[in-house]
Short mmCIF file of C-alpha atoms and ligand atoms in Angstrom, two decimals:
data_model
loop_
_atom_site.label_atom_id
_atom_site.label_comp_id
_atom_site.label_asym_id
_atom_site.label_seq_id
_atom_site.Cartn_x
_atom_site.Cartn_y
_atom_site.Cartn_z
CA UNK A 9 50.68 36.77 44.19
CA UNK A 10 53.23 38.94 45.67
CA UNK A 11 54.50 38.20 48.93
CA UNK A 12 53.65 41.25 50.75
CA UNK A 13 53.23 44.83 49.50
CA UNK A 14 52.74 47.88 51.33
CA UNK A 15 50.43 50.72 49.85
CA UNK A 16 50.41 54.82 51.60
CA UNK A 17 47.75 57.16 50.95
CA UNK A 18 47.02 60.45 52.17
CA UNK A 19 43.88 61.94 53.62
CA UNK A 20 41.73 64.33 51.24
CA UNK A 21 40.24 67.10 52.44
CA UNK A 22 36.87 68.53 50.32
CA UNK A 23 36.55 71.99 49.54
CA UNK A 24 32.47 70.90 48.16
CA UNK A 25 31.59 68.98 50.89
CA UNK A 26 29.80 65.45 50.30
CA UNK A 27 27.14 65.02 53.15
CA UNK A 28 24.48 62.61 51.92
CA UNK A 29 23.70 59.35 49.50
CA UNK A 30 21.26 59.57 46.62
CA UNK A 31 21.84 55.36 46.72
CA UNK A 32 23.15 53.76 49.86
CA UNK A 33 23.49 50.21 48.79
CA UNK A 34 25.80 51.27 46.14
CA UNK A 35 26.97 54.05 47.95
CA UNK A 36 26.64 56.84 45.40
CA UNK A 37 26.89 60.60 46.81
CA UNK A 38 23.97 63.05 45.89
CA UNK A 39 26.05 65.47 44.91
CA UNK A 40 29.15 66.01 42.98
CA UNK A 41 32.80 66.39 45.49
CA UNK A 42 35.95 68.50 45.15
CA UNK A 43 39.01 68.04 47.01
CA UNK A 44 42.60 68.24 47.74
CA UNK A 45 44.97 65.52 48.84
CA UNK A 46 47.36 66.28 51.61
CA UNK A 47 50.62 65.35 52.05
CA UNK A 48 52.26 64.54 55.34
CA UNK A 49 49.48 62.22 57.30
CA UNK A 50 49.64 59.09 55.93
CA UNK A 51 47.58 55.39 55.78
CA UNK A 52 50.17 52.92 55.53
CA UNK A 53 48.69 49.44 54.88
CA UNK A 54 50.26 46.18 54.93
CA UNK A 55 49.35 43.29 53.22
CA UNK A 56 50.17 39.16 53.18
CA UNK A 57 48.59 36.19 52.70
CA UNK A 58 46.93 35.21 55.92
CA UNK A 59 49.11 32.18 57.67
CA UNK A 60 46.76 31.37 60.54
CA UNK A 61 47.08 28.52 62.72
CA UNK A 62 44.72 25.72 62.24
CA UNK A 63 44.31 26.50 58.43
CA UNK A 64 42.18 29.21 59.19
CA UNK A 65 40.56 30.87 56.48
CA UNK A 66 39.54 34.31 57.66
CA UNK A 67 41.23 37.19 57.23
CA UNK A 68 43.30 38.99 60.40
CA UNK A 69 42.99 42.66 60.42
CA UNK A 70 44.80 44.94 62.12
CA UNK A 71 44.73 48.92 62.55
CA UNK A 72 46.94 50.86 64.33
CA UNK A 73 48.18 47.83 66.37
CA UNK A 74 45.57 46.26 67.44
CA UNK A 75 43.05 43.43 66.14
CA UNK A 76 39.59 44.84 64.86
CA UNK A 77 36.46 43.75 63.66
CA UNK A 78 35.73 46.78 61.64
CA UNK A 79 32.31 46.32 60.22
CA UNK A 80 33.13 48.68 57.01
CA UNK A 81 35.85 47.06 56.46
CA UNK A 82 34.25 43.37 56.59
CA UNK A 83 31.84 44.41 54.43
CA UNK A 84 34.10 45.78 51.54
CA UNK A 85 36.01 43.16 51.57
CA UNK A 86 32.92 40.35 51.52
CA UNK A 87 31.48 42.41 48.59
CA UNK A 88 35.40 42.46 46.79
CA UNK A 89 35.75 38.91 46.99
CA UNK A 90 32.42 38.14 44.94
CA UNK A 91 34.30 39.78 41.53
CA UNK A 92 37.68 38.86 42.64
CA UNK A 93 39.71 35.72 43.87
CA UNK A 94 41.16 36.90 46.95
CA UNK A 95 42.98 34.23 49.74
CA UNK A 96 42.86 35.31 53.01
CA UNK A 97 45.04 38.36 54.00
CA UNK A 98 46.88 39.39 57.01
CA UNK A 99 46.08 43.22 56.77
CA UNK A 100 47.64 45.76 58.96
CA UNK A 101 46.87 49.35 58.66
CA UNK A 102 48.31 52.26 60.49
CA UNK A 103 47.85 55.92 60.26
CA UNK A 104 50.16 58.64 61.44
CA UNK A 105 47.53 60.77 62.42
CA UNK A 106 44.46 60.89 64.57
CA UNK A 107 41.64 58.23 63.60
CA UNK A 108 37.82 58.99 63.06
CA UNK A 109 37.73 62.04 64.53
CA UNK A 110 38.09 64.34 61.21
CA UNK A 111 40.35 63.75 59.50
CA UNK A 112 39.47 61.74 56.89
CA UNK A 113 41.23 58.15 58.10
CA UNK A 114 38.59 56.34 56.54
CA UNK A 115 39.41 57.84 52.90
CA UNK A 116 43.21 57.38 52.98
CA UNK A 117 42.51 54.15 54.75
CA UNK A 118 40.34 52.56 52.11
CA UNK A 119 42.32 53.89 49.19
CA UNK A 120 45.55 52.33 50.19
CA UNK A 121 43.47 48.75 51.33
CA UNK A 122 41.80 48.67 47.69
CA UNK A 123 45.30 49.35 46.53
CA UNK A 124 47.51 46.85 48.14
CA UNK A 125 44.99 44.05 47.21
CA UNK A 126 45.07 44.86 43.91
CA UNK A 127 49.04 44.46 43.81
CA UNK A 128 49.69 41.55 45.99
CA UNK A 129 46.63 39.66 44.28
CA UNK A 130 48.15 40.87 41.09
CA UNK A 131 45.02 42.20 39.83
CA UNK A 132 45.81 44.66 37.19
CA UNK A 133 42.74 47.01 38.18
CA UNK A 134 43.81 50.30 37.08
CA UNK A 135 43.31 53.81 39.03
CA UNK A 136 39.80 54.34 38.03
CA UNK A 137 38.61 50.94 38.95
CA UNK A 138 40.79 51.16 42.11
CA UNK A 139 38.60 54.54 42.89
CA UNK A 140 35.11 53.03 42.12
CA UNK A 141 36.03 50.24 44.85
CA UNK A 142 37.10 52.93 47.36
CA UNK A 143 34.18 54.56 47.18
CA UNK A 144 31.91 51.62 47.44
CA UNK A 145 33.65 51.39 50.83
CA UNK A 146 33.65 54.86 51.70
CA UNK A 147 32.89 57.95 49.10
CA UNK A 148 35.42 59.80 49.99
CA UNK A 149 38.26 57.47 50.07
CA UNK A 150 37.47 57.12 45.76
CA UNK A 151 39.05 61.16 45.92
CA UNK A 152 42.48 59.65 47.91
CA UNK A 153 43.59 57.48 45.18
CA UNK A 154 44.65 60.72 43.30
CA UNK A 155 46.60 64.07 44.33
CA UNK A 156 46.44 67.43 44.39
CA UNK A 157 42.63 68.80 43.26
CA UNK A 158 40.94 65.82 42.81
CA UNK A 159 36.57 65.36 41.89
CA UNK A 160 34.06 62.97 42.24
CA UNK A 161 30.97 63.46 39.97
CA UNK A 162 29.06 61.07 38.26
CA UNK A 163 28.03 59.48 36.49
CA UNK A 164 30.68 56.80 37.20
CA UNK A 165 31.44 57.71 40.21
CA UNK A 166 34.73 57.23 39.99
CA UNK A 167 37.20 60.04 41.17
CA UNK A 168 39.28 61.92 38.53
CA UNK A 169 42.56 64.18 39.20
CA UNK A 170 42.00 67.99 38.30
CA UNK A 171 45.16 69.70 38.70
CA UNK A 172 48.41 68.13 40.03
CA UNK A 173 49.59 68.70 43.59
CA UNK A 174 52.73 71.06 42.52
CA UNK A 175 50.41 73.09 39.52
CA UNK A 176 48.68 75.26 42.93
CA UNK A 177 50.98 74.71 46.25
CA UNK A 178 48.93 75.48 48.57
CA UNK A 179 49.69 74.90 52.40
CA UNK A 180 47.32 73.78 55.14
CA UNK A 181 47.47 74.16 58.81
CA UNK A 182 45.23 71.53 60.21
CA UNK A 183 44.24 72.74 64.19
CA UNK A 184 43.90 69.81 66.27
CA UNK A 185 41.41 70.42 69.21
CA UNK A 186 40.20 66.91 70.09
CA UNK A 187 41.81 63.94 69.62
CA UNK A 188 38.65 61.88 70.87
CA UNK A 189 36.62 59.74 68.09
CA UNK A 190 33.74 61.06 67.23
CA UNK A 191 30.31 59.89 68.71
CA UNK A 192 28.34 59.81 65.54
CA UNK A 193 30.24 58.37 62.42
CA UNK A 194 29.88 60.01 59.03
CA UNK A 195 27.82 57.05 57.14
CA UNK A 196 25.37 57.71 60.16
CA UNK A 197 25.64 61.14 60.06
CA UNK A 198 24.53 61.88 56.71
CA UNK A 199 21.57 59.70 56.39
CA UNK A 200 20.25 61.10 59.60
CA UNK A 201 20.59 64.63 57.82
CA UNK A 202 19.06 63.09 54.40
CA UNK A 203 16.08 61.68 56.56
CA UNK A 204 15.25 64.66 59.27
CA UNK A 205 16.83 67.95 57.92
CA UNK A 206 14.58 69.80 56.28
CA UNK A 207 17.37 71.93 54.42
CA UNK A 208 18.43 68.05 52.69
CA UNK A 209 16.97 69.58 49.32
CA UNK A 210 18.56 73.25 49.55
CA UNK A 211 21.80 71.46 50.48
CA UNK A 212 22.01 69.18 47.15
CA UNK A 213 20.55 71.96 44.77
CA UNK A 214 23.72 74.99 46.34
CA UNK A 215 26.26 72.12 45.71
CA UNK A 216 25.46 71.63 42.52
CA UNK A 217 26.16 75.16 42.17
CA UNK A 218 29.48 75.50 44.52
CA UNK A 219 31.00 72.44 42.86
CA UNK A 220 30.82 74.52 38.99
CA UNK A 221 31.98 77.57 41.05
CA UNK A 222 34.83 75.83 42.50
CA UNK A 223 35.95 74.28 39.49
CA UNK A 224 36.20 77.51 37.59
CA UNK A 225 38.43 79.21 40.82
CA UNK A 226 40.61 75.78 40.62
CA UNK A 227 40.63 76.36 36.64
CA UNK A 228 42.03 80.15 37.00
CA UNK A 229 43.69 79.33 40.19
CA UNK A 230 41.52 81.86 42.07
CA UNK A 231 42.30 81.91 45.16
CA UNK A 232 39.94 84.43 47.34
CA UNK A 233 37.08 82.97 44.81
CA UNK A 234 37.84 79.19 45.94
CA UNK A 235 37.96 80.55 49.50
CA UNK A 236 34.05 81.90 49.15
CA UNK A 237 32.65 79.13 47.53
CA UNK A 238 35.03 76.50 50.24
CA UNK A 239 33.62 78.18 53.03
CA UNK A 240 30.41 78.26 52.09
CA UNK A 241 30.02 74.68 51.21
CA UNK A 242 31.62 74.14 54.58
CA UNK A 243 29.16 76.21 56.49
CA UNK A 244 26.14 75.47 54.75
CA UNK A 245 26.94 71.54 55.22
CA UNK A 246 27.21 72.39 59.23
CA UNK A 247 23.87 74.21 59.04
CA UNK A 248 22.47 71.49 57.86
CA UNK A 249 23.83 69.02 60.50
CA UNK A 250 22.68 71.30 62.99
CA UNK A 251 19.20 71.76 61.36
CA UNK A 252 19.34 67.35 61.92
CA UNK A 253 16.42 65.78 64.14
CA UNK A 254 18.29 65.50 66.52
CA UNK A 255 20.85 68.05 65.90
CA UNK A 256 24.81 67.22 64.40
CA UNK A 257 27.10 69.40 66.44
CA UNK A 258 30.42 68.02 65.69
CA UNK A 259 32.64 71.27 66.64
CA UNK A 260 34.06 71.99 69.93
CA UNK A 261 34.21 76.00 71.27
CA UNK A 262 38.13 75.73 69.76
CA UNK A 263 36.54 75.33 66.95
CA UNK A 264 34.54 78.37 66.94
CA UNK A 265 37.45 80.19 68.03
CA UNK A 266 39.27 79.27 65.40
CA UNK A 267 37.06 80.14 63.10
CA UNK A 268 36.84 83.72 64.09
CA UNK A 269 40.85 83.48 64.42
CA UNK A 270 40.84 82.95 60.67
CA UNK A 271 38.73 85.56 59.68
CA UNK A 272 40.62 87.80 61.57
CA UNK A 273 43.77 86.79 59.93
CA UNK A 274 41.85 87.14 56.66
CA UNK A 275 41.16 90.71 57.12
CA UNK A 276 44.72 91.72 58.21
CA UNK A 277 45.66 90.56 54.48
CA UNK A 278 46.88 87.09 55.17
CA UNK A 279 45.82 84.72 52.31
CA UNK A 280 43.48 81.70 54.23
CA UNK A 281 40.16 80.32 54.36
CA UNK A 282 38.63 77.29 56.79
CA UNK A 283 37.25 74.17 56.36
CA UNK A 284 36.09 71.68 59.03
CA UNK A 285 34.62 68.48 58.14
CA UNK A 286 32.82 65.87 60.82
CA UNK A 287 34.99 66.58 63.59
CA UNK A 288 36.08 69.05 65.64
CA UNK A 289 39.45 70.04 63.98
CA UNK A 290 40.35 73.06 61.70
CA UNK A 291 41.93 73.25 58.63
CA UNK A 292 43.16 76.79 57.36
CA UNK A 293 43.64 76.67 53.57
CA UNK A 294 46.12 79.16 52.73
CA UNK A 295 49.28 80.49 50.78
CA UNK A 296 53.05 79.45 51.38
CA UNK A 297 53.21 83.15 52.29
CA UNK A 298 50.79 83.48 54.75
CA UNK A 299 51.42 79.75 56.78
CA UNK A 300 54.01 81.05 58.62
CA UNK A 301 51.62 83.34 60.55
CA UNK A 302 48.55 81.17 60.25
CA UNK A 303 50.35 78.05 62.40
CA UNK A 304 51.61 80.57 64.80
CA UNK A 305 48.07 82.50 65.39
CA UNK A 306 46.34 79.08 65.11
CA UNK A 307 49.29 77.26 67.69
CA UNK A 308 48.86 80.21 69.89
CA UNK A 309 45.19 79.87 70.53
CA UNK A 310 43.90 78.37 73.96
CA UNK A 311 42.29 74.54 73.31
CA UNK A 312 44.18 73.97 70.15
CA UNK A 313 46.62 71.34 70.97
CA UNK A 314 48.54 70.76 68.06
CA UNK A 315 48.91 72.16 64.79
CA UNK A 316 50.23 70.83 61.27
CA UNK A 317 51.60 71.95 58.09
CA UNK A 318 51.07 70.16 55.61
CA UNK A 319 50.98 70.84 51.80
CA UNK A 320 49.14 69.03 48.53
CA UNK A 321 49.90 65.35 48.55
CA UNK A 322 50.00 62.58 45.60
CA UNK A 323 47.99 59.67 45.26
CA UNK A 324 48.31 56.43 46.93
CA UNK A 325 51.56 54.35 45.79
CA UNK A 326 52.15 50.75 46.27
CA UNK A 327 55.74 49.09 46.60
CA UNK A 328 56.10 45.55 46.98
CA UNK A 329 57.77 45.17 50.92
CA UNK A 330 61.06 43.22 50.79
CA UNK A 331 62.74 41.86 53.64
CA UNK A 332 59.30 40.74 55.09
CA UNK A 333 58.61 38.57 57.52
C1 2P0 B 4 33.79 64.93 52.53
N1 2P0 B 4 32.96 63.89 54.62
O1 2P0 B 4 33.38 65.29 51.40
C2 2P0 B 4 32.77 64.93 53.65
C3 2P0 B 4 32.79 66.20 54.44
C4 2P0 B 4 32.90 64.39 55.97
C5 2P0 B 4 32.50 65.79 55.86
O2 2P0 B 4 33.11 62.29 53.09
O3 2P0 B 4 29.43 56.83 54.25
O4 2P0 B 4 33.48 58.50 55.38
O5 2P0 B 4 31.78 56.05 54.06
O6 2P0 B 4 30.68 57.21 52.13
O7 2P0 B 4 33.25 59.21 52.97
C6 2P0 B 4 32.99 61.54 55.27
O8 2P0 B 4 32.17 60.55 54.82
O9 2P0 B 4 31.23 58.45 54.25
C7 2P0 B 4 33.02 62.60 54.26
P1 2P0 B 4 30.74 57.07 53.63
P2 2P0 B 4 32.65 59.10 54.32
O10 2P0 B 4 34.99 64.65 52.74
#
């Protein structure tokens, strides 16, 4: 076992939207995923063997500073231990951007944990094995062990890698207009939609369909064609949050402003399309060429308060930490 290894992934952001489980014990989405991994935020995760007074022999987690009792977290890691032989581990996980309100700091998250155990237990497990873990923990955290255009499809259920991060460089300006977790998490979120929407069915049987168009404008590097079939998938997931018993209203009136923002920027010629996942904040898809002008329409808009520019990221890497302790 190595001493202690640090492991950084990146949040993904999905372009076909996953909102809903065909299997929740095993976690399994109902419909296929596509993403892309960002660079710039980052999960960096920590990992030792636990030394606990008192010969203690629970894990101590950590995230973002302070001690926590994360149930998802327990859970993955009770479920990890009964394949592999794992001591208990000091983990501490921090993430350079806001948490649970968004932005995806459950997929980067998970992807560098499953990561870092596999190196300092010495486990040998391989990317795809590595993904199917992540996801059992959190689906889309499987898509963060890869960069650039990344899917997840069955029927392993394992993420693959589509096109690298530097074959399409695409920018993103990510709008932050909350920085508040949100009240309802995701895993919540999308059973309540699976149980009371009554669009659940419509929803699975269009992404079907968006996640073959989306691959083909990924394939030809279609960019106005990946922007319809993004922002569809986007809006039609939010319709069917809001069509919820009781309704899933995770934007803010930024959000709606941004929205419209975009779409004005669109028809002036700029090259961008949105995406906004279980959270308030806005992400604007869009061309080196046209960033420029989308951060400083998006930075100039009342309630946003704080913009980023990020571009495609890699997957998660794992170095062993030296100097520790
Ligand atoms: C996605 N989201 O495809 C979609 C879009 C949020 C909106 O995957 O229950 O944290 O842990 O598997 O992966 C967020 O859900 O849910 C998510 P679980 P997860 O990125």
């Amino acid at each position: 076992m190595e001493d202690a290894v640090e492991a950084i992934a990146h949040p993904n952001i999905a372009l076909v939207k996953y909102w809903g489980k065909a299997d929740v014990e095993n976690n399994i989405p109902a419909t296929p995923s596509l993403s892309i991994t960002l660079d710039g935020f980052t999960s960096r995760t920590r990992i030792s063997r636990s030394e606990l007074p008192h010969g203690g022999s629970t894990d101590s987690v950590y995230l973002n500073g302070e001690a926590t009792n994360d149930p998802k977290i327990g859970a993955f890691l009770r479920s990890f231990r009964r394949k592999h032989d794992v001591p208990p581990l000091l983990i501490d996980s921090r993430n350079n951007f806001p948490t649970a309100s968004g932005l995806a700091s459950s997929a980067s998250g998970f992807a560098a944990l499953v990561s870092a155990i596999d190196s300092c237990c010495e486990l040998n497990l391989g990317a795809e094995q590595r993904s199917v873990w992540a996801r059992r923990a959190s689906a889309s955290a499987a898509r963060s062990v890869f960069g650039g255009f990344v899917t997840l499809n069955g029927p392993h259920w394992a993420a693959e890698p589509l096109l690298a991060c530097d074959a399409w460089p695409l920018n993103v300006i990510v709008a932050i207009t909350s920085v508040e977790r949100k009240a309802l998490s995701s895993t919540a979120g999308m059973e309540a939609s699976r149980q009371h929407s009554p669009y659940f069915a419509a929803w699975i049987e269009q992404t079907q369909q968006d996640y073959v168009e989306a691959l083909a404008a990924v394939d030809a590097r279609d960019f106005d064609g990946l922007a319809t079939v993004a922002e569809r998938s986007c809006l039609q997931m939010h319709a069917l949050m809001l069509a919820t018993a009781p309704g899933l209203l995770y934007w803010n009136g930024t959000t709606v402003n941004a929205i419209h923002k975009i779409r004005e920027l669109k028809d002036a010629g700029e090259r961008v399309f949105f995406t906004i996942d279980a959270g308030p904040q806005v992400k604007a898809v869009c061309t080196p060429e046209s960033a420029a002008a989308v951060d400083r329409a998006l930075s100039a808009l009342p309630g946003v308060l704080d913009t980023h520019r990020l571009t495609l990221g890699g997957g998660v890497r794992v170095a062993p930490l030296t100097n520790h302790r």
